[in-house]
Tab-separated table of C-alpha atoms in Angstrom:
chain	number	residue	atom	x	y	z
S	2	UNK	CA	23.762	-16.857	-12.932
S	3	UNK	CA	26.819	-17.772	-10.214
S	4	UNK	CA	24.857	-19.795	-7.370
S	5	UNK	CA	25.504	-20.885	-3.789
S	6	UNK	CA	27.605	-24.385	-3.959
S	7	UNK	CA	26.548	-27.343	-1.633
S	8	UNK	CA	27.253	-31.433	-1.814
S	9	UNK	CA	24.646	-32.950	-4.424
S	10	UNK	CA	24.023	-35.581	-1.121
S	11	UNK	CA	24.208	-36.529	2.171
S	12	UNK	CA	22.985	-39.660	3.826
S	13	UNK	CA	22.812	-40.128	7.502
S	14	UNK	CA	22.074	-43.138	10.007
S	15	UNK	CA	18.358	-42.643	12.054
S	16	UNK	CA	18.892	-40.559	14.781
S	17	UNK	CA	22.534	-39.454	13.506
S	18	UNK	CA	23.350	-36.048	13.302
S	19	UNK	CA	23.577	-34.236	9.859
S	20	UNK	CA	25.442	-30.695	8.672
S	21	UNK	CA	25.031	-29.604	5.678
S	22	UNK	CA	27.234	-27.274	3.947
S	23	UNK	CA	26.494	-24.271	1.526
S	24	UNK	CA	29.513	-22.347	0.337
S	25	UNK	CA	29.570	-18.877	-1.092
S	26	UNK	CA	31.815	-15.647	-1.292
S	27	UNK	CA	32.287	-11.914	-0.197
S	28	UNK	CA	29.043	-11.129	-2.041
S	29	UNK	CA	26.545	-13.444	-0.766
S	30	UNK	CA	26.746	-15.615	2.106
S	31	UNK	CA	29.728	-14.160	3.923
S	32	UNK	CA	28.520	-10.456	3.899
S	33	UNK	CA	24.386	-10.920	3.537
S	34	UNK	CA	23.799	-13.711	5.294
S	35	UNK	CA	22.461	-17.418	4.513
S	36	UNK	CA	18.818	-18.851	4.471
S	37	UNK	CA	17.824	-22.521	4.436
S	38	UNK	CA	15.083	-24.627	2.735
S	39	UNK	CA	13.731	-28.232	3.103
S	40	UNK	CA	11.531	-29.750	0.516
S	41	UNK	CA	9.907	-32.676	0.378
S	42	UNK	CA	8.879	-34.436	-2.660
S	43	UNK	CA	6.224	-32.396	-4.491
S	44	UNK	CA	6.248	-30.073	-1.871
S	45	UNK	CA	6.846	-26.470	-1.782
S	46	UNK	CA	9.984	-25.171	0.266
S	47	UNK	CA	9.650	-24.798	3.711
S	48	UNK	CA	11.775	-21.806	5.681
S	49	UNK	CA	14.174	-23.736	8.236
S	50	UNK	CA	16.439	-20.515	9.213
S	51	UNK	CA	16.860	-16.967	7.619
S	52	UNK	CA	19.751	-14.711	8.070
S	53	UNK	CA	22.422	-17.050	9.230
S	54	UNK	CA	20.883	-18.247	12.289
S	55	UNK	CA	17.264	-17.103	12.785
S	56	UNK	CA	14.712	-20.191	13.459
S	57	UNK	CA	11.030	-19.483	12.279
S	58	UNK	CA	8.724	-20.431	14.969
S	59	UNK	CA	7.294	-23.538	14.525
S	60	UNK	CA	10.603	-24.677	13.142
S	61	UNK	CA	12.217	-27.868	15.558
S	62	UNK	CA	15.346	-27.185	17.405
S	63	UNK	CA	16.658	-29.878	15.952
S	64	UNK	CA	17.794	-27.801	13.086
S	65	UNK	CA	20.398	-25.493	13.677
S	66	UNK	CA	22.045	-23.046	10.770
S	67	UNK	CA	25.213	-21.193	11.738
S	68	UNK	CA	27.565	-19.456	9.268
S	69	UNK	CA	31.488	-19.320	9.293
S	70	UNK	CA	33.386	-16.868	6.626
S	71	UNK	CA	31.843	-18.052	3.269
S	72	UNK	CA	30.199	-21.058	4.582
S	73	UNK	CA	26.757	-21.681	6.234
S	74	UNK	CA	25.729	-24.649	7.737
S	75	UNK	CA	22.883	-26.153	8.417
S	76	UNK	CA	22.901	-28.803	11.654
S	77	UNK	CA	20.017	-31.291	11.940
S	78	UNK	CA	20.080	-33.738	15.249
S	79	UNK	CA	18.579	-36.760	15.668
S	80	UNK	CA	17.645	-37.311	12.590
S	81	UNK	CA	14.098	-38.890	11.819
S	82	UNK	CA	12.437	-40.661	8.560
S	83	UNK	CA	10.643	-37.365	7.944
S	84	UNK	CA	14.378	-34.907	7.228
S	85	UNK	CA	14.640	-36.671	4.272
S	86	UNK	CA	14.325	-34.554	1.674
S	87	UNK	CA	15.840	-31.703	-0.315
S	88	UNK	CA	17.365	-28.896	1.345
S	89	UNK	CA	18.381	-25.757	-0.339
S	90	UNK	CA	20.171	-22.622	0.771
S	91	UNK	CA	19.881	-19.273	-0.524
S	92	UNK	CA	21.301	-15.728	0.047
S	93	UNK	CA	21.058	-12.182	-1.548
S	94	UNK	CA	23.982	-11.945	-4.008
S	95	UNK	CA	25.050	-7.888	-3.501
S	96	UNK	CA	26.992	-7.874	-6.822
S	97	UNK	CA	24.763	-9.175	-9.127
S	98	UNK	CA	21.800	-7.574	-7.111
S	99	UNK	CA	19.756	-10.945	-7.534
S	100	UNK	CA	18.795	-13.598	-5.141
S	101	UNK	CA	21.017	-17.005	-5.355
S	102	UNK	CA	20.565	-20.456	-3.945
S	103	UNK	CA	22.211	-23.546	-4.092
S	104	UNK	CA	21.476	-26.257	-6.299
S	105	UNK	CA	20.173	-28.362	-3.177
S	106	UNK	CA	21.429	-31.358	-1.128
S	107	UNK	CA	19.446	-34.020	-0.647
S	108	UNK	CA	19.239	-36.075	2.385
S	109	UNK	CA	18.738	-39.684	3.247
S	110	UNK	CA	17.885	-40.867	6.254
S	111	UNK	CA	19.005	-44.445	6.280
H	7	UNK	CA	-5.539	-19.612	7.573
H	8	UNK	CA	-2.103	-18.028	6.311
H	9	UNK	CA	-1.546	-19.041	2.952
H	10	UNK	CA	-0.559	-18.020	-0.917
H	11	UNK	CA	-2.206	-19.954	-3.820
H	12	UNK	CA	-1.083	-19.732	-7.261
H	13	UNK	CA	-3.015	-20.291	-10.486
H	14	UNK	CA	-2.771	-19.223	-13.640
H	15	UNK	CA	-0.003	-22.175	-15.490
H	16	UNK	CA	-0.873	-24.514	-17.893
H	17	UNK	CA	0.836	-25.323	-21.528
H	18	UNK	CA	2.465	-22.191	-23.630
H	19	UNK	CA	3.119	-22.144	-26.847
H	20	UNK	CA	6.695	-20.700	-27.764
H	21	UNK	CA	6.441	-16.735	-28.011
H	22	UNK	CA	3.214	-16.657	-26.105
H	23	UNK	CA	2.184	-14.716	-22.854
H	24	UNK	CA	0.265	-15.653	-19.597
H	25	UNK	CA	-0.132	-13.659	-16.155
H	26	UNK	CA	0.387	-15.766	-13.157
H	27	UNK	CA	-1.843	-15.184	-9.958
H	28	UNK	CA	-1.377	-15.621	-6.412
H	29	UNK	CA	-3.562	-15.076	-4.106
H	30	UNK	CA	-3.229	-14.299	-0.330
H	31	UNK	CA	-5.016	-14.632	2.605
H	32	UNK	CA	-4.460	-15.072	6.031
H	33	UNK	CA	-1.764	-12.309	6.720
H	34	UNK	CA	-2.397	-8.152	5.974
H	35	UNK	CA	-0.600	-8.273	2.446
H	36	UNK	CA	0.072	-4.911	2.257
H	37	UNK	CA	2.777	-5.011	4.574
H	38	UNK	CA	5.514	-8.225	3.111
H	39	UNK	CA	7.032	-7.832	0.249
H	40	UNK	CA	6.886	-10.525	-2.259
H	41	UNK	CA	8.890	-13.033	-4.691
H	42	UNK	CA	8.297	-14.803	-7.409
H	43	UNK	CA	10.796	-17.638	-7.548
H	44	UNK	CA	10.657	-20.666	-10.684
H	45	UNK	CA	12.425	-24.323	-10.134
H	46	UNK	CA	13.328	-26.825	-12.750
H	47	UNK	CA	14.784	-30.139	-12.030
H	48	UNK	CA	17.856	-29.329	-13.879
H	49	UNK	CA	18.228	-25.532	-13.009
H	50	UNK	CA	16.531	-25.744	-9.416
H	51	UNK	CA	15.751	-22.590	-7.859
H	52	UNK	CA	15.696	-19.454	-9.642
H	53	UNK	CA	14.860	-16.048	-7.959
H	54	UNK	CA	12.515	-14.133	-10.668
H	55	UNK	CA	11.169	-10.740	-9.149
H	56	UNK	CA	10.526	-8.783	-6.016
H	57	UNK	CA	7.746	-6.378	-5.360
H	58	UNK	CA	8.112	-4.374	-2.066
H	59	UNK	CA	4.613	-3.731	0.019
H	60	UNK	CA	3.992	-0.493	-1.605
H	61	UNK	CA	5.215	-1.363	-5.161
H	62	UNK	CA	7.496	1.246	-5.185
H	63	UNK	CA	10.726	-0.845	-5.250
H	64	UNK	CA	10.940	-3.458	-7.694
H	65	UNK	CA	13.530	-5.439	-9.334
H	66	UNK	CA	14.350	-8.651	-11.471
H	67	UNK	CA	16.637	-11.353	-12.143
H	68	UNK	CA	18.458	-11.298	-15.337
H	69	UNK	CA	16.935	-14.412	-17.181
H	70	UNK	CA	13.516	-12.816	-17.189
H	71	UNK	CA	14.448	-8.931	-16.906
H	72	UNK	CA	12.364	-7.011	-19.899
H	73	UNK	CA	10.121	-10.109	-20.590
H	74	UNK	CA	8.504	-10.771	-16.989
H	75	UNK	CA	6.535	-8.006	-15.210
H	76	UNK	CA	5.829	-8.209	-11.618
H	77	UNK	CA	2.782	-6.329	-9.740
H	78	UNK	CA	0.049	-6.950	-6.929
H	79	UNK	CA	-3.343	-5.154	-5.791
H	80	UNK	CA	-3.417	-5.041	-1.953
H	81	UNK	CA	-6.914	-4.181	-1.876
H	82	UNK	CA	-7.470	-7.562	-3.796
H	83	UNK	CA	-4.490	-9.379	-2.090
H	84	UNK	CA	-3.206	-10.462	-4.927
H	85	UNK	CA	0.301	-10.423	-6.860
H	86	UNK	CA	0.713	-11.320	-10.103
H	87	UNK	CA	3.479	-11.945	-12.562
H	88	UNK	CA	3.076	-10.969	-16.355
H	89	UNK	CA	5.287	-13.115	-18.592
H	90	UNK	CA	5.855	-12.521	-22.318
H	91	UNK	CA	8.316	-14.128	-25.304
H	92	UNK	CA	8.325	-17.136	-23.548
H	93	UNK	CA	10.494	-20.117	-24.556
H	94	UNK	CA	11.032	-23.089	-23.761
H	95	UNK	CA	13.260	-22.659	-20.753
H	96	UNK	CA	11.196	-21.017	-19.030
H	97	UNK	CA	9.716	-24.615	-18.930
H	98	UNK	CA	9.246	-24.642	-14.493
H	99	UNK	CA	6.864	-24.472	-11.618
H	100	UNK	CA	6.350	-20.937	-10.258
H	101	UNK	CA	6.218	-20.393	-6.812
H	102	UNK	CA	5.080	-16.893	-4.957
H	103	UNK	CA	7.266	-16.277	-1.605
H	104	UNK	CA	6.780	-13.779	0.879
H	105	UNK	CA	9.291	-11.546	1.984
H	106	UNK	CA	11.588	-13.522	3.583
H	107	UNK	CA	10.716	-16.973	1.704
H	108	UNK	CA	8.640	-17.518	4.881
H	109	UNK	CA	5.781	-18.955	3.312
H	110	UNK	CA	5.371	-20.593	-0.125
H	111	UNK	CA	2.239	-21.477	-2.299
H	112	UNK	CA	1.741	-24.529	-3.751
H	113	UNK	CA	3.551	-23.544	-6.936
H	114	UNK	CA	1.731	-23.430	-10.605
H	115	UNK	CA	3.543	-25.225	-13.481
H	116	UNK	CA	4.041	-23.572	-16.720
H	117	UNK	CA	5.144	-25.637	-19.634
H	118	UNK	CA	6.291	-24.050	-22.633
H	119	UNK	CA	5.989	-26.388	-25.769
H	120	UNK	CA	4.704	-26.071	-29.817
């Protein structure tokens, strides 16, 4: 099934700042909205936003998800050993009436 | 606590059938919606199947549509996923997600190998 599309990896300085990039179409992201994922190793996911730009509570400002067009984003700040992971966005598809994500970024913190 | 554990994965033979479990607690059931959603390392997340609170609206994803059956008892708080034919690729750990992917159990692996 078509997915979202995001870089296979990103790596980051301590303390940097990190976006993360999650591209879909008319169908999914740009129309329906974007959600975000981290995951650790051996981990389940973990919500970071839903809908574009909704924080869960007990999420950390320092993550930030915004969407532009057919692109959402996902901003983390002063990044810390513990970002690193996997992170994963995901979006209701309205054409092919299914749930899509991306195939997942993962992120070093060097 | 709020939480969703699954249970119910183990090793398949090709062809063969198992219901997955997850049970919830912590959180009045009856009112999310819920997911089942599989990952593999090469096909990562997959959405499988959505139950709304009241079971009346449910749907699939294409991979598993006709072979997977989705359900849940709210006066036991639990969902459940019926999976038939199985084959190899469906080779993943299964995960049960509220509504919004808000919360996540621990995931239950199912491998499918003769």
């Amino acid at each position: 099934q078509a997915g979202l599309t995001q870089p296979p990896s990103v790596s980051k300085g301590l303390r940097q700042t990190a976006t993360l990039t999650c591209t879909g179409d008319s169908n999914n992201v740009a129309n329906q909205g974007a959600g975000w994922l981290q995951q650790h190793q051996g981990r389940p996911p973990k919500l970071l936003s839903y809908r574009n730009t909704n924080r869960p509570s007990g999420i950390s400002e320092r993550f930030s998800a915004s969407r532009s067009g057919n692109t959402a984003s996902l901003t983390i700040t002063g990044l810390q050993p513990e970002d690193e992971a996997d992170y994963f966005c995901s979006a209701w598809d309205m054409r092919l009436s299914t749930w899509v994500f991306g195939g997942g970024t993962k992120l070093t913190v060097l | 606590e709020v939480q969703l554990v699954e249970s119910g994965g183990g090793l398949l033979q090709p062809g063969g059938s198992v219901r997955l479990a997850c049970a919830a607690s912590g959180f009045t059931f009856s009112s999310y919606a819920m997911k089942w959603v599989r990952q593999t390392p090469g096909r990562g997340l997959e959405w499988l199947a959505y139950i709304s609170g009241s079971s009346n609206i449910i749907n699939y994803g294409d991979s598993v549509k006709g072979r997977f059956t989705i359900s849940r008892d709210n006066a036991k708080n639990a969902l459940y996923l019926q999976m038939n034919s199985l084959t190899d690729e469906d080779t993943a750990v299964y995960y049960c997600a509220r509504d919004l992917f808000d919360l996540w159990g621990q995931g239950t692996l199912v491998t499918v190998s003769s």
